[in-house]
Structure formats: C-alpha cells, structure tokens
Amino acid sequence: MGQVSRRLTDMGLTLPPLLPKLANYVPTKTVGELVFVSGHGPLNPDGSVKYRGRLGDDFTVEDGKEAARLVTLNMLTALQSELGDLDRIREFVKLLVMVRCTPDFEEQHVVAEGASDLLTDVFGTQVGSHARSAVGMMSLPFGIAVEIEAVVRITA
C-alpha cells in the first residue's frame, strides 16, 4: 500500500470503483509527464447521480462542497486506474470546477473548496495545491450539480 492509499485509509476514505465511460472519450489521457483528467461528476459507486440539480435551488453550498469531494474521489479512481499508483502524482497543476447553479449564485469558489481541501488533505500542500477556476453553468450533463476536470503532473 502506497503513501497516498494509506492516507486515504487513515482519513476513512475509500476510492469508489472505476465507472464505465458514458460517451466517446477516455477518462484520462497521459501526454509525457502530464495527465489530463476528463470531466467527472458526482456519481455513486453504482453509477447513479448523487447530486442532480442546481446550487442555489436544490442544494446548499455545503452540499456543493460534498459533491465536489465525491467528484474528486471519482477522479482519483480514474487516476489510480491510469497510473497504477497514486504516489506517482508529483503535483496537481490545474482544476476546472463547473457548478450548475442559479443565475444569482456567487459561491462557486466555495463549492470548489470541497475538491481543493480534499486534495491538500490527502496529498499535502506541495503536491495537492493547484491553480483553479470555478465557474457557474446553466446546465451540465445528466443534470449533475458539479463537474471537475484536472491536469496532473506525474513521475515517468
């Protein structure tokens, strides 16, 4: 068991199973020392959507942060599948956090903290800290409340 896996276990977290892709794309794409992680959503282990709706109507900011945490765990599963070992991650370079929300919702950056906090808690600030954009969306696939994509730098 690697250091990251031990840290997840110590935090009481389990990575969900790798879910089948839902369209014509790959969940991750490695180019040199960068891994591009496709947009992931807040899916339960059985593939059903856990957070379907809009922030500002159906969900609170705290719900949004939990959705972002779940999305991040799903992304870590995809990275584990691609890399074989999460300890190969040298740093999270960039996150794009998309929040399905009402037009007057202005807390996208707070929702994104759910993902950012989880990454720094699991990987530490040196590896887990990243550049980030958090934006509001009128719609996301399958009605999900949060979608996140990432760029990660790895060891060869």
Coordinates of C-alpha atoms in Angstrom, one line a residue:
M1 CA 0.0 0.0 0.0
G2 CA 1.4 3.4 -1.0
Q3 CA 1.6 6.5 1.0
V4 CA -1.5 8.1 -0.7
S5 CA -3.5 4.9 -0.2
R6 CA -2.5 4.9 3.5
R7 CA -3.5 8.5 3.9
L8 CA -6.9 7.8 2.3
T9 CA -7.4 4.9 4.7
D10 CA -6.4 7.0 7.7
M11 CA -9.0 9.6 6.6
G12 CA -11.7 6.9 6.5
L13 CA -12.0 7.3 2.7
T14 CA -12.3 4.5 0.1
L15 CA -12.0 5.1 -3.6
P16 CA -15.2 4.2 -5.5
P17 CA -15.0 1.6 -8.3
L18 CA -14.0 2.8 -11.7
L19 CA -17.2 3.6 -13.6
P20 CA -17.6 2.9 -17.3
K21 CA -17.3 5.9 -19.5
L22 CA -20.5 7.4 -20.7
A23 CA -19.6 8.6 -24.2
N24 CA -16.8 8.5 -26.8
Y25 CA -13.8 9.7 -24.7
V26 CA -11.2 8.4 -22.3
P27 CA -11.3 9.3 -18.5
T28 CA -7.6 10.2 -18.5
K29 CA -5.0 10.9 -21.2
T30 CA -1.3 10.9 -20.4
V31 CA 1.0 13.1 -22.5
G32 CA 4.6 13.0 -21.3
E33 CA 4.5 13.8 -17.7
L34 CA 1.0 15.4 -17.7
V35 CA -2.3 13.5 -17.2
F36 CA -5.4 15.3 -18.4
V37 CA -8.4 14.1 -16.4
S38 CA -11.7 14.4 -18.3
G39 CA -14.7 16.0 -16.6
H40 CA -16.1 13.8 -13.8
G41 CA -19.3 14.1 -11.9
P42 CA -20.8 13.2 -8.5
L43 CA -21.6 9.6 -9.2
N44 CA -22.4 6.9 -6.6
P45 CA -20.5 3.6 -6.8
D46 CA -23.3 2.1 -8.8
G47 CA -23.0 4.9 -11.4
S48 CA -26.2 6.8 -10.4
V49 CA -26.0 10.5 -10.0
K50 CA -25.9 11.6 -6.3
Y51 CA -26.2 15.3 -6.8
R52 CA -28.7 16.2 -9.6
G53 CA -29.9 19.8 -9.5
R54 CA -28.7 23.3 -9.1
L55 CA -26.8 25.1 -6.4
G56 CA -29.0 27.9 -5.1
D57 CA -32.2 26.0 -5.7
D58 CA -31.8 22.3 -4.9
F59 CA -28.5 22.3 -2.9
T60 CA -26.7 24.4 -0.3
V61 CA -23.1 25.5 -0.6
E62 CA -22.2 22.7 1.9
D63 CA -24.0 20.2 -0.3
G64 CA -21.9 21.5 -3.3
K65 CA -18.7 21.1 -1.3
E66 CA -19.7 17.5 -0.6
A67 CA -20.5 17.0 -4.3
A68 CA -17.0 18.3 -5.2
R69 CA -15.4 15.9 -2.7
L70 CA -17.3 13.0 -4.3
V71 CA -16.2 14.1 -7.8
T72 CA -12.6 14.3 -6.6
L73 CA -12.7 10.8 -5.3
N74 CA -14.1 9.6 -8.6
M75 CA -11.2 11.4 -10.4
L76 CA -8.7 9.8 -8.0
T77 CA -10.1 6.4 -9.0
A78 CA -9.6 7.3 -12.7
L79 CA -6.0 8.4 -11.9
Q80 CA -5.3 5.2 -10.0
S81 CA -6.5 3.2 -13.0
E82 CA -4.3 5.2 -15.4
L83 CA -1.2 5.3 -13.2
G84 CA -1.4 2.1 -11.1
D85 CA -0.2 4.1 -8.1
L86 CA -1.3 7.5 -6.9
D87 CA 2.1 8.0 -5.4
R88 CA 3.3 8.8 -9.0
I89 CA 1.5 12.1 -8.8
R90 CA 4.0 14.9 -8.4
E91 CA 1.5 17.7 -8.4
F92 CA -2.0 18.8 -9.3
V93 CA -1.4 21.5 -11.8
K94 CA -5.0 22.8 -12.5
L95 CA -8.6 22.2 -11.7
L96 CA -11.6 23.4 -13.6
V97 CA -14.7 23.3 -11.3
M98 CA -18.0 23.7 -13.1
V99 CA -21.1 24.4 -10.9
R100 CA -24.6 24.1 -12.2
C101 CA -26.4 26.9 -10.4
T102 CA -29.0 29.6 -10.4
P103 CA -28.1 32.9 -12.2
D104 CA -27.7 34.7 -8.9
F105 CA -25.4 32.1 -7.2
E106 CA -22.0 33.5 -6.5
E107 CA -20.3 30.9 -4.3
Q108 CA -18.7 28.7 -7.0
H109 CA -15.3 29.3 -5.5
V110 CA -16.6 28.0 -2.1
V111 CA -18.0 24.8 -3.7
A112 CA -14.6 24.3 -5.4
E113 CA -13.0 24.2 -1.9
G114 CA -14.5 20.7 -1.4
A115 CA -12.2 19.5 -4.1
S116 CA -9.2 21.6 -3.2
D117 CA -9.4 20.8 0.5
L118 CA -9.6 17.1 -0.2
L119 CA -6.5 17.2 -2.5
T120 CA -4.4 19.1 0.0
D121 CA -5.6 16.9 2.9
V122 CA -4.7 13.7 1.0
F123 CA -1.5 14.8 -0.9
G124 CA -0.2 17.7 1.3
T125 CA 0.1 21.2 0.1
Q126 CA 3.2 20.7 -2.0
V127 CA 1.5 18.1 -4.3
G128 CA -2.2 18.9 -3.7
S129 CA -2.1 22.7 -4.2
H130 CA -3.1 23.8 -7.7
A131 CA -4.3 26.6 -9.9
R132 CA -8.1 26.6 -10.2
S133 CA -11.0 28.1 -12.0
A134 CA -14.6 27.8 -10.6
V135 CA -17.4 28.8 -12.9
G136 CA -21.2 28.7 -12.9
M137 CA -23.1 26.8 -15.6
M138 CA -26.7 26.9 -16.7
S139 CA -26.5 23.1 -17.5
L140 CA -24.2 20.1 -17.1
P141 CA -24.5 16.6 -18.5
F142 CA -27.2 14.4 -16.8
G143 CA -28.3 17.3 -14.7
I144 CA -25.3 17.0 -12.3
A145 CA -24.6 19.8 -9.9
V146 CA -20.7 19.7 -10.1
E147 CA -18.3 18.6 -12.8
I148 CA -14.5 18.8 -12.4
E149 CA -11.6 18.3 -14.8
A150 CA -7.9 18.3 -13.9
V151 CA -4.3 18.4 -15.1
V152 CA -1.8 16.4 -13.1
R153 CA 2.0 16.1 -13.4
I154 CA 3.4 12.7 -12.7
T155 CA 6.8 10.9 -12.4
A156 CA 7.7 8.9 -15.5

